[in-house]
CSV table of C-alpha atoms (C1' of nucleotides) in Angstrom, one decimal:
chain,number,residue,atom,x,y,z
S,1,MET,CA,14.1,7.2,21.7
S,2,GLU,CA,14.4,4.9,18.8
S,3,GLN,CA,17.1,3.6,16.5
S,4,LYS,CA,17.8,5.4,13.2
S,5,ASP,CA,14.6,5.6,11.1
S,6,ILE,CA,13.5,2.3,9.7
S,7,SER,CA,12.0,2.6,6.2
S,8,GLN,CA,8.3,2.3,5.7
S,9,ALA,CA,9.0,-0.5,3.2
S,10,VAL,CA,10.3,-2.6,6.1
S,11,ILE,CA,7.4,-1.6,8.4
S,12,ARG,CA,4.9,-2.6,5.8
S,13,ARG,CA,6.3,-6.1,5.8
S,14,MET,CA,6.2,-6.6,9.6
S,15,PRO,CA,2.5,-7.2,9.9
S,16,ARG,CA,2.8,-9.9,7.3
S,17,TYR,CA,5.6,-11.6,9.3
S,18,TYR,CA,3.4,-11.3,12.3
S,19,ARG,CA,0.5,-13.1,10.4
S,20,PHE,CA,2.7,-15.9,9.2
S,21,LEU,CA,4.2,-16.4,12.6
S,22,GLY,CA,0.7,-16.6,14.1
S,23,GLU,CA,-0.2,-19.3,11.6
S,24,LEU,CA,3.0,-21.2,12.5
S,25,LEU,CA,2.0,-21.0,16.2
S,26,ASP,CA,-1.4,-22.3,15.4
S,27,GLU,CA,0.3,-25.2,13.7
S,28,GLY,CA,2.3,-25.8,16.7
S,29,VAL,CA,5.7,-25.1,15.1
S,30,GLU,CA,8.2,-24.1,17.7
S,31,ARG,CA,11.1,-22.8,15.6
S,32,ILE,CA,11.8,-21.8,12.1
S,33,SER,CA,14.8,-20.8,10.0
S,34,SER,CA,14.8,-17.7,7.8
S,35,ASN,CA,15.0,-20.2,4.9
S,36,ASP,CA,11.9,-22.1,5.8
S,37,LEU,CA,10.0,-18.9,6.4
S,38,SER,CA,11.2,-17.5,3.1
S,39,ASN,CA,9.7,-20.6,1.3
S,40,ARG,CA,6.4,-20.1,3.0
S,41,MET,CA,6.2,-16.3,2.5
S,42,GLN,CA,7.7,-16.1,-1.0
S,43,VAL,CA,10.3,-13.6,0.0
S,44,THR,CA,14.1,-14.0,0.2
S,45,ALA,CA,15.6,-15.4,3.4
S,46,SER,CA,18.1,-12.5,3.2
S,47,GLN,CA,15.3,-10.0,3.3
S,48,ILE,CA,13.7,-11.6,6.3
S,49,ARG,CA,17.0,-11.5,8.2
S,50,GLN,CA,17.7,-7.9,7.2
S,51,ASP,CA,14.3,-6.8,8.1
S,52,LEU,CA,14.4,-8.4,11.5
S,53,ASN,CA,17.9,-7.2,12.3
S,54,ASN,CA,16.6,-3.6,12.0
S,55,PHE,CA,15.0,-4.2,15.4
S,56,GLY,CA,17.5,-6.6,17.0
S,57,GLY,CA,18.9,-10.0,16.8
S,58,PHE,CA,15.9,-12.3,17.5
S,59,GLY,CA,17.5,-15.5,16.2
S,60,GLN,CA,20.2,-17.8,17.1
S,61,GLN,CA,22.9,-19.2,14.9
S,62,GLY,CA,22.5,-22.8,14.1
S,63,TYR,CA,18.9,-22.8,15.5
S,64,GLY,CA,16.9,-20.2,13.7
S,65,TYR,CA,14.1,-18.3,15.3
S,66,ASN,CA,11.8,-19.3,18.2
S,67,VAL,CA,8.3,-18.7,16.7
S,68,GLN,CA,6.6,-17.6,19.9
S,69,PHE,CA,9.4,-15.3,20.9
S,70,LEU,CA,9.6,-13.7,17.5
S,71,TYR,CA,5.8,-13.4,17.3
S,72,ASP,CA,5.7,-11.6,20.6
S,73,GLU,CA,8.6,-9.3,19.7
S,74,ILE,CA,7.1,-8.2,16.4
S,75,GLY,CA,3.8,-7.6,18.2
S,76,LYS,CA,5.7,-5.3,20.6
S,77,ILE,CA,7.4,-3.5,17.7
S,78,LEU,CA,4.0,-2.9,16.1
S,79,GLY,CA,2.6,-1.6,19.4
S,80,LEU,CA,0.1,-4.5,19.8
S,81,ASN,CA,1.0,-4.8,23.4
S,82,GLU,CA,-0.8,-1.5,24.0
S,83,LYS,CA,-4.5,-0.8,23.7
S,84,HIS,CA,-5.5,1.7,21.1
S,85,ASN,CA,-8.8,3.5,21.4
S,86,ILE,CA,-10.4,4.4,18.0
S,87,ILE,CA,-13.2,6.8,17.3
S,88,VAL,CA,-14.9,6.6,13.9
S,89,ILE,CA,-16.0,9.8,12.2
S,90,GLY,CA,-18.7,9.0,9.8
S,91,ALA,CA,-21.2,6.3,10.8
S,92,GLY,CA,-22.2,5.3,7.3
S,93,ASN,CA,-21.8,1.9,5.8
S,94,LEU,CA,-18.1,1.8,6.0
S,95,GLY,CA,-17.9,3.3,9.5
S,96,GLN,CA,-20.5,0.8,10.8
S,97,ALA,CA,-18.7,-2.1,9.1
S,98,LEU,CA,-15.5,-1.1,10.9
S,99,ALA,CA,-17.4,-1.0,14.2
S,100,ASN,CA,-18.8,-4.4,13.6
S,101,TYR,CA,-15.4,-5.9,12.8
S,102,VAL,CA,-14.5,-7.8,15.9
S,103,LYS,CA,-11.0,-9.0,14.9
S,104,PHE,CA,-9.4,-5.6,15.5
S,105,GLU,CA,-9.9,-6.0,19.2
S,106,LYS,CA,-7.7,-9.1,19.3
S,107,LEU,CA,-4.9,-6.8,18.1
S,108,GLY,CA,-5.6,-4.2,20.8
S,109,PHE,CA,-7.6,-1.8,18.6
S,110,VAL,CA,-10.9,-0.9,20.3
S,111,ILE,CA,-13.5,1.2,18.7
S,112,THR,CA,-15.1,3.3,21.4
S,113,ALA,CA,-17.4,5.6,19.7
S,114,LEU,CA,-18.8,6.7,16.3
S,115,PHE,CA,-19.8,10.2,15.2
S,116,ASP,CA,-22.1,11.4,12.5
S,117,VAL,CA,-24.0,14.4,11.5
S,118,ASN,CA,-27.2,12.5,10.6
S,119,PRO,CA,-29.7,13.1,13.5
S,120,GLU,CA,-31.5,9.8,12.7
S,121,LEU,CA,-28.4,7.9,13.9
S,122,LYS,CA,-28.2,9.7,17.2
S,123,GLY,CA,-27.9,7.3,20.1
S,124,LYS,CA,-28.1,4.2,17.9
S,125,LYS,CA,-25.6,1.5,18.9
S,126,ILE,CA,-23.5,-0.7,16.7
S,127,ARG,CA,-22.3,-3.8,18.6
S,128,GLY,CA,-22.8,-1.8,21.7
S,129,ILE,CA,-20.8,1.2,20.4
S,130,GLU,CA,-22.8,4.4,20.5
S,131,ILE,CA,-23.2,6.8,17.7
S,132,HIS,CA,-22.8,10.4,18.8
S,133,MET,CA,-23.6,13.6,17.0
S,134,LEU,CA,-20.5,15.3,15.6
S,135,ASP,CA,-21.0,18.4,17.8
S,136,GLU,CA,-20.4,16.3,20.8
S,137,LEU,CA,-16.9,15.6,19.5
S,138,ASP,CA,-15.0,18.2,21.5
S,139,GLU,CA,-16.6,17.1,24.8
S,140,TYR,CA,-16.0,13.4,24.1
S,141,CYS,CA,-12.4,13.9,23.3
S,142,LYS,CA,-11.9,15.8,26.5
S,143,ASP,CA,-13.5,13.2,28.6
S,144,ASN,CA,-12.2,10.0,26.9
S,145,PRO,CA,-8.8,8.8,25.7
S,146,VAL,CA,-8.6,8.7,22.0
S,147,ASP,CA,-5.6,7.3,20.2
S,148,ILE,CA,-6.8,7.1,16.6
S,149,ALA,CA,-9.5,8.7,14.5
S,150,ALA,CA,-10.8,6.7,11.6
S,151,LEU,CA,-12.2,9.1,9.0
S,152,THR,CA,-15.0,7.4,7.0
S,153,MET,CA,-17.0,10.5,6.1
S,154,PRO,CA,-17.3,12.1,2.7
S,155,LYS,CA,-14.1,13.7,1.4
S,156,ALA,CA,-15.5,17.2,1.4
S,157,GLU,CA,-15.4,17.4,5.2
S,158,ALA,CA,-12.5,15.1,5.9
S,159,ASP,CA,-9.7,17.6,5.9
S,160,LEU,CA,-11.5,20.2,8.0
S,161,THR,CA,-12.6,17.6,10.5
S,162,ALA,CA,-9.0,16.3,10.7
S,163,GLN,CA,-7.8,19.8,11.5
S,164,ARG,CA,-10.4,20.0,14.3
S,165,LEU,CA,-9.3,16.7,15.7
S,166,VAL,CA,-5.6,17.7,15.6
S,167,GLY,CA,-6.7,20.7,17.7
S,168,LEU,CA,-8.3,18.3,20.1
S,169,GLY,CA,-5.0,16.5,20.5
S,170,ILE,CA,-5.5,13.5,18.2
S,171,LYS,CA,-2.2,12.3,16.9
S,172,ALA,CA,-3.2,9.5,14.5
S,173,PHE,CA,-5.5,9.2,11.6
S,174,TRP,CA,-6.8,6.2,9.7
S,175,ASN,CA,-8.0,8.0,6.6
S,176,PHE,CA,-10.6,6.3,4.3
S,177,ALA,CA,-11.7,9.6,2.7
S,178,HIS,CA,-10.4,10.0,-0.8
S,179,VAL,CA,-8.4,13.1,-0.2
S,180,ASP,CA,-5.0,13.9,1.2
S,181,LEU,CA,-5.1,15.3,4.7
S,182,ASN,CA,-3.3,18.6,5.0
S,183,ILE,CA,-1.6,18.3,8.3
S,184,SER,CA,1.6,20.1,9.0
S,185,ASP,CA,2.0,19.0,12.6
S,186,GLN,CA,5.1,16.8,12.4
S,187,ASP,CA,4.1,14.4,15.1
S,188,VAL,CA,0.7,13.5,13.6
S,189,VAL,CA,0.7,10.3,11.7
S,190,VAL,CA,-1.7,9.4,8.9
S,191,GLU,CA,-2.4,6.0,7.3
S,192,ASN,CA,-4.4,6.2,4.1
S,193,VAL,CA,-6.8,3.5,2.9
S,194,HIS,CA,-7.9,4.7,-0.5
S,195,LEU,CA,-10.2,1.9,-1.8
S,196,SER,CA,-10.8,3.4,-5.2
S,197,GLU,CA,-7.1,3.8,-5.8
S,198,SER,CA,-6.6,0.2,-4.9
S,199,LEU,CA,-9.3,-0.7,-7.3
S,200,MET,CA,-7.7,1.4,-10.1
S,201,GLN,CA,-4.4,-0.4,-9.5
S,202,LEU,CA,-6.2,-3.7,-9.9
S,203,SER,CA,-7.9,-2.4,-13.0
S,204,TYR,CA,-4.5,-1.4,-14.5
S,205,ASN,CA,-3.2,-4.8,-14.0
S,206,ILE,CA,-6.3,-6.4,-15.5
S,207,VAL,CA,-5.9,-4.4,-18.7
S,208,LYS,CA,-2.2,-5.0,-18.8
S,209,ASN,CA,-2.7,-8.7,-18.6
S,210,LYS,CA,-5.4,-8.7,-21.3
S,211,ASN,CA,-3.0,-7.0,-23.7
S,212,SER,CA,0.0,-9.2,-23.1
Z,1,MET,CA,1.1,-6.1,-26.2
Z,2,GLU,CA,2.6,-3.6,-23.8
Z,3,GLN,CA,5.8,-1.6,-23.2
Z,4,LYS,CA,8.4,-3.1,-20.9
Z,5,ASP,CA,6.9,-3.7,-17.5
Z,6,ILE,CA,6.2,-0.6,-15.6
Z,7,SER,CA,7.0,-0.9,-11.9
Z,8,GLN,CA,4.1,-1.2,-9.4
Z,9,ALA,CA,5.6,1.8,-7.6
Z,10,VAL,CA,4.7,3.9,-10.6
Z,11,ILE,CA,1.3,2.3,-11.0
Z,12,ARG,CA,0.5,3.0,-7.4
Z,13,ARG,CA,1.0,6.7,-8.0
Z,14,MET,CA,-1.1,7.0,-11.1
Z,15,PRO,CA,-4.5,7.0,-9.3
Z,16,ARG,CA,-3.2,9.9,-7.2
Z,17,TYR,CA,-2.3,11.9,-10.3
Z,18,TYR,CA,-5.7,11.1,-11.6
Z,19,ARG,CA,-7.3,12.4,-8.4
Z,20,PHE,CA,-5.3,15.7,-8.4
Z,21,LEU,CA,-6.0,16.3,-12.1
Z,22,GLY,CA,-9.7,15.7,-11.4
Z,23,GLU,CA,-9.6,18.4,-8.7
Z,24,LEU,CA,-7.8,20.8,-11.1
Z,25,LEU,CA,-10.5,20.2,-13.7
Z,26,ASP,CA,-13.1,21.0,-11.1
Z,27,GLU,CA,-11.3,24.2,-10.4
Z,28,GLY,CA,-11.3,25.0,-14.1
Z,29,VAL,CA,-7.6,24.9,-14.5
Z,30,GLU,CA,-6.7,24.2,-18.1
Z,31,ARG,CA,-3.0,23.5,-18.1
Z,32,ILE,CA,-0.3,22.8,-15.5
Z,33,SER,CA,3.4,22.3,-15.4
Z,34,SER,CA,5.1,19.5,-13.7
Z,35,ASN,CA,6.5,22.0,-11.3
Z,36,ASP,CA,3.1,23.5,-10.2
Z,37,LEU,CA,1.7,20.0,-9.9
Z,38,SER,CA,4.7,18.9,-7.9
Z,39,ASN,CA,4.0,21.8,-5.4
Z,40,ARG,CA,0.4,20.6,-5.0
Z,41,MET,CA,1.1,17.0,-4.7
Z,42,GLN,CA,4.3,17.2,-2.6
Z,43,VAL,CA,6.3,15.0,-5.0
Z,44,THR,CA,9.2,16.1,-7.2
Z,45,ALA,CA,8.6,17.5,-10.6
Z,46,SER,CA,11.2,15.1,-11.8
Z,47,GLN,CA,9.2,12.1,-10.6
Z,48,ILE,CA,6.0,13.4,-12.2
Z,49,ARG,CA,7.8,13.7,-15.6
Z,50,GLN,CA,9.5,10.3,-15.2
Z,51,ASP,CA,6.3,8.6,-14.2
Z,52,LEU,CA,4.2,10.0,-17.1
Z,53,ASN,CA,6.9,9.3,-19.7
Z,54,ASN,CA,6.6,5.7,-18.9
Z,55,PHE,CA,3.4,5.9,-20.9
Z,56,GLY,CA,4.2,8.5,-23.5
Z,57,GLY,CA,4.9,12.1,-23.9
Z,58,PHE,CA,1.7,13.8,-22.7
Z,59,GLY,CA,3.1,17.3,-22.3
Z,60,GLN,CA,4.5,20.0,-24.5
Z,61,GLN,CA,7.8,21.9,-24.0
Z,62,GLY,CA,7.2,25.5,-22.9
Z,63,TYR,CA,3.5,24.8,-22.2
Z,64,GLY,CA,3.2,22.0,-19.7
Z,65,TYR,CA,0.3,19.5,-19.6
Z,66,ASN,CA,-3.2,20.0,-20.7
Z,67,VAL,CA,-5.2,19.0,-17.7
Z,68,GLN,CA,-8.2,17.5,-19.4
Z,69,PHE,CA,-6.1,15.6,-21.9
Z,70,LEU,CA,-3.8,14.2,-19.2
Z,71,TYR,CA,-6.7,13.3,-17.0
Z,72,ASP,CA,-8.3,11.3,-19.9
Z,73,GLU,CA,-5.1,9.6,-20.8
Z,74,ILE,CA,-4.4,8.5,-17.2
Z,75,GLY,CA,-8.0,7.3,-17.0
Z,76,LYS,CA,-7.3,5.1,-20.1
Z,77,ILE,CA,-4.1,3.8,-18.7
Z,78,LEU,CA,-5.9,2.8,-15.5
Z,79,GLY,CA,-8.6,1.1,-17.6
Z,80,LEU,CA,-11.3,3.5,-16.4
Z,81,ASN,CA,-12.7,3.7,-19.9
Z,82,GLU,CA,-13.9,0.2,-19.6
Z,83,LYS,CA,-16.7,-1.1,-17.4
Z,84,HIS,CA,-15.7,-3.6,-14.8
Z,85,ASN,CA,-18.3,-5.9,-13.3
Z,86,ILE,CA,-17.6,-6.9,-9.7
Z,87,ILE,CA,-19.2,-9.6,-7.6
Z,88,VAL,CA,-18.7,-9.5,-3.9
Z,89,ILE,CA,-18.3,-12.8,-2.0
Z,90,GLY,CA,-19.3,-12.3,1.5
Z,91,ALA,CA,-22.3,-10.1,2.2
Z,92,GLY,CA,-21.4,-9.1,5.7
Z,93,ASN,CA,-20.8,-5.6,6.9
Z,94,LEU,CA,-17.9,-4.9,4.7
Z,95,GLY,CA,-19.4,-6.5,1.6
Z,96,GLN,CA,-22.6,-4.5,2.1
Z,97,ALA,CA,-20.6,-1.4,2.6
Z,98,LEU,CA,-18.9,-1.9,-0.7
Z,99,ALA,CA,-22.2,-2.5,-2.4
Z,100,ASN,CA,-23.5,0.7,-1.0
Z,101,TYR,CA,-20.6,2.8,-2.1
Z,102,VAL,CA,-21.8,4.7,-5.1
Z,103,LYS,CA,-18.6,6.3,-6.0
Z,104,PHE,CA,-17.0,3.2,-7.6
Z,105,GLU,CA,-19.6,3.4,-10.4
Z,106,LYS,CA,-18.3,6.8,-11.6
Z,107,LEU,CA,-15.0,5.1,-12.2
Z,108,GLY,CA,-16.6,2.3,-14.2
Z,109,PHE,CA,-16.7,-0.3,-11.4
Z,110,VAL,CA,-20.2,-1.8,-11.0
Z,111,ILE,CA,-21.1,-4.3,-8.4
Z,112,THR,CA,-23.5,-6.6,-9.9
Z,113,ALA,CA,-24.1,-9.3,-7.3
Z,114,LEU,CA,-23.3,-10.4,-3.7
Z,115,PHE,CA,-22.9,-13.9,-2.5
Z,116,ASP,CA,-23.1,-15.4,1.0
Z,117,VAL,CA,-23.7,-18.6,2.8
Z,118,ASN,CA,-26.2,-17.2,5.3
Z,119,PRO,CA,-29.7,-18.3,4.2
Z,120,GLU,CA,-31.2,-15.3,6.0
Z,121,LEU,CA,-29.7,-13.0,3.4
Z,122,LYS,CA,-31.1,-14.9,0.4
Z,123,GLY,CA,-32.8,-12.6,-2.0
Z,124,LYS,CA,-32.2,-9.5,0.0
Z,125,LYS,CA,-31.1,-6.5,-1.9
Z,126,ILE,CA,-28.5,-3.8,-1.2
Z,127,ARG,CA,-29.1,-0.7,-3.3
Z,128,GLY,CA,-30.9,-2.9,-5.8
Z,129,ILE,CA,-28.1,-5.5,-5.9
Z,130,GLU,CA,-29.2,-9.0,-5.0
Z,131,ILE,CA,-27.6,-11.3,-2.5
Z,132,HIS,CA,-27.3,-14.8,-3.9
Z,133,MET,CA,-26.5,-18.0,-2.1
Z,134,LEU,CA,-22.9,-19.2,-2.6
Z,135,ASP,CA,-24.0,-22.4,-4.3
Z,136,GLU,CA,-25.5,-20.3,-7.2
Z,137,LEU,CA,-22.0,-19.0,-7.9
Z,138,ASP,CA,-21.2,-21.3,-10.8
Z,139,GLU,CA,-24.4,-20.7,-12.6
Z,140,TYR,CA,-24.1,-17.0,-12.1
Z,141,CYS,CA,-20.6,-16.8,-13.5
Z,142,LYS,CA,-21.7,-18.8,-16.5
Z,143,ASP,CA,-24.6,-16.5,-17.3
Z,144,ASN,CA,-23.1,-13.1,-16.4
Z,145,PRO,CA,-19.9,-11.3,-17.2
Z,146,VAL,CA,-17.7,-11.0,-14.1
Z,147,ASP,CA,-14.4,-9.1,-14.2
Z,148,ILE,CA,-13.5,-8.9,-10.6
Z,149,ALA,CA,-14.3,-10.8,-7.5
Z,150,ALA,CA,-14.1,-8.9,-4.2
Z,151,LEU,CA,-13.5,-11.3,-1.3
Z,152,THR,CA,-15.0,-10.1,1.9
Z,153,MET,CA,-15.6,-13.4,3.6
Z,154,PRO,CA,-13.8,-14.9,6.6
Z,155,LYS,CA,-10.2,-15.8,5.8
Z,156,ALA,CA,-10.8,-19.5,6.4
Z,157,GLU,CA,-12.7,-19.9,3.2
Z,158,ALA,CA,-11.1,-17.2,1.1
Z,159,ASP,CA,-8.4,-19.2,-0.5
Z,160,LEU,CA,-10.6,-22.1,-1.4
Z,161,THR,CA,-13.3,-19.8,-2.8
Z,162,ALA,CA,-10.7,-18.0,-4.9
Z,163,GLN,CA,-9.5,-21.3,-6.4
Z,164,ARG,CA,-13.1,-22.1,-7.3
Z,165,LEU,CA,-13.5,-18.7,-8.9
Z,166,VAL,CA,-10.3,-19.1,-10.9
Z,167,GLY,CA,-11.8,-22.3,-12.2
Z,168,LEU,CA,-14.9,-20.3,-13.2
Z,169,GLY,CA,-12.6,-18.0,-15.3
Z,170,ILE,CA,-12.3,-15.0,-12.9
Z,171,LYS,CA,-9.0,-13.3,-13.5
Z,172,ALA,CA,-9.0,-10.6,-10.9
Z,173,PHE,CA,-9.4,-10.5,-7.1
Z,174,TRP,CA,-9.9,-7.7,-4.7
Z,175,ASN,CA,-8.9,-9.5,-1.6
Z,176,PHE,CA,-10.0,-8.1,1.8
Z,177,ALA,CA,-9.5,-11.5,3.6
Z,178,HIS,CA,-6.5,-11.5,5.9
Z,179,VAL,CA,-4.7,-14.2,4.1
Z,180,ASP,CA,-2.5,-14.6,1.0
Z,181,LEU,CA,-4.3,-16.1,-2.0
Z,182,ASN,CA,-2.5,-19.1,-3.3
Z,183,ILE,CA,-3.0,-18.7,-7.0
Z,184,SER,CA,-0.4,-20.1,-9.4
Z,185,ASP,CA,-2.1,-19.0,-12.5
Z,186,GLN,CA,0.1,-16.3,-14.0
Z,187,ASP,CA,-2.6,-14.2,-15.6
Z,188,VAL,CA,-4.7,-13.8,-12.5
Z,189,VAL,CA,-4.1,-10.6,-10.7
Z,190,VAL,CA,-4.7,-9.9,-7.0
Z,191,GLU,CA,-5.0,-6.7,-5.1
Z,192,ASN,CA,-4.9,-7.0,-1.4
Z,193,VAL,CA,-6.6,-4.7,1.1
Z,194,HIS,CA,-5.5,-5.8,4.5
Z,195,LEU,CA,-7.1,-3.4,6.9
Z,196,SER,CA,-5.6,-4.9,10.0
Z,197,GLU,CA,-2.1,-4.7,8.5
Z,198,SER,CA,-2.7,-1.0,7.6
Z,199,LEU,CA,-3.8,-0.5,11.2
Z,200,MET,CA,-0.6,-2.1,12.5
Z,201,GLN,CA,1.5,0.1,10.4
Z,202,LEU,CA,-0.3,3.1,11.8
Z,203,SER,CA,0.2,1.7,15.3
Z,204,TYR,CA,3.9,1.3,14.7
Z,205,ASN,CA,4.2,4.9,13.7
Z,206,ILE,CA,2.2,6.1,16.7
Z,207,VAL,CA,4.6,4.2,19.1
Z,208,LYS,CA,7.6,5.5,17.2
Z,209,ASN,CA,6.4,9.0,17.5
Z,210,LYS,CA,5.8,8.7,21.2
Z,211,ASN,CA,9.3,7.5,21.8
Z,212,SER,CA,11.1,10.2,19.8
N,1,DT,C1',33.3,-31.1,17.3
N,2,DA,C1',30.6,-30.6,12.8
N,3,DG,C1',26.6,-28.7,10.9
N,4,DA,C1',23.4,-25.2,10.6
N,5,DT,C1',22.0,-20.8,10.5
N,6,DT,C1',22.3,-16.3,12.0
N,7,DG,C1',23.9,-11.3,11.8
N,8,DT,C1',26.3,-8.3,8.9
N,9,DT,C1',29.1,-6.6,5.3
N,10,DA,C1',29.6,-6.1,0.4
N,11,DA,C1',27.6,-6.3,-4.3
N,12,DT,C1',23.8,-5.5,-7.1
N,13,DC,C1',19.7,-3.8,-8.6
N,14,DG,C1',16.1,-0.5,-9.0
N,15,DA,C1',13.9,3.8,-8.1
N,16,DT,C1',14.4,8.7,-7.3
N,17,DT,C1',16.4,13.1,-8.2
N,18,DA,C1',19.2,16.3,-10.8
N,19,DA,C1',20.7,18.2,-14.9
N,20,DC,C1',20.3,19.8,-19.4
N,21,DA,C1',19.7,19.6,-24.4
N,22,DA,C1',15.6,19.6,-27.3
N,23,DT,C1',11.7,22.1,-28.6
N,24,DC,C1',7.3,24.3,-28.3
J,1,DT,C1',13.0,35.2,-31.0
J,2,DA,C1',13.3,34.5,-25.9
J,3,DG,C1',11.4,32.1,-22.2
J,4,DA,C1',9.4,28.1,-20.4
J,5,DT,C1',9.1,23.5,-19.7
J,6,DT,C1',9.3,19.1,-21.4
J,7,DG,C1',11.5,14.4,-22.3
J,8,DT,C1',15.5,12.0,-21.3
J,9,DT,C1',20.1,10.9,-19.9
J,10,DA,C1',23.2,10.8,-16.1
J,11,DA,C1',24.1,10.8,-11.0
J,12,DT,C1',22.6,9.6,-6.6
J,13,DC,C1',20.3,7.4,-3.3
J,14,DG,C1',18.0,3.5,-1.1
J,15,DA,C1',16.5,-1.1,-1.0
J,16,DT,C1',17.2,-5.9,-2.1
J,17,DT,C1',20.1,-9.8,-2.6
J,18,DA,C1',24.3,-12.4,-2.2
J,19,DA,C1',28.1,-13.9,0.4
J,20,DC,C1',30.4,-15.3,4.3
J,21,DA,C1',32.6,-15.0,8.8
J,22,DA,C1',30.8,-15.5,13.5
J,23,DT,C1',28.8,-18.5,16.6
J,24,DC,C1',25.3,-21.4,18.6
DNA sequence: TAGATTGTTAATCGATTAACAATC
DNA sequence: TAGATTGTTAATCGATTAACAATC
């Protein structure tokens, strides 16, 4: 079991720490203080120390943090030491773009299959990853380990497909469909990527800036 | 000029209100109370009223909110009544996927050109949108209105290209590159879409769930 | 040891929720 | 008018920042 629930605000910042520590490693930096890191990252040193201490004391008084050690620990916290198999539902432009994106694999996220309803795509391969027909979904999920389902299909079918996947035992969704998934199951986790909402937020800030 | 700064937490929720109101419109619902909306959206009625009242009193006591009116008002707040021209820098899989995504146009976001360094892509068209070579960028920006630059190129070049675009007068970035843009100019706005960080957050929650 | 920097407690700030008077 | 529901103030909760004793 885990420590008392850590807020999502903290979790959202962890990947960014991970990224900066990775950059420091590339630069050959061996140790760093919360203060130096705070200057780089433009957050307060206090926040860095508070955030990290949610998970344990990774630093040492008078020394700071060992970059490699902290990098590895955050990786573990984020589950990057485990392999995650992803299936992509919807082999349209976005689905194929995800399948083509090699960088995810370095983090342990491996896309193992795509699914679509379009018969023209049947058997086609993206970077060696096969596109299956959606009606093969049940069989595939029974025969292969699947940790995450990425939903990149039109929103009209997203919720129903998610229900079906929950029934097949899928516990995690990376949802690109512009709709809220209606999942009651408490131990299913959903991460939304709503591109148009992100664009609208940008648009708000553009307009605000113009008028100020 | 604008009212006192509204927190980004509020802004982030506005597109979701907009989406739900759109759905209500589709269903032919004419008016809705904060309470009914709160049930649908799974947020408190209090938060809905507080959020909306940042921008003005859109409701009426004893009646609730007129769906069409509120929808339109939020659209204006988000700047969806104006057209936004987007250029996409990096015509790889993600860049092309964005160009292919028709839905953005309904919201007023029009992708007008793509840019890449790969000479093989020169002159190719995605849904009628031409791919230009990156060295035509300056000329293009002088001859055409550009409101937003979407950065979908490798992170190594993202920051430098952003600087160049700022020099060309671009004031808004939709950044998909896994790097922080280093822009000091106060009236340039950046919206980040860091897919791998989103995936790591999901992964954290998967691991947490397993262990609880 | 002296200096540096963490881990952690306390103080502040901001965001969310509750309550209710105003009013349609 | 009576009932419903907003707009808004006050109370609570949570997250961020500041401060400093512990300790390497």
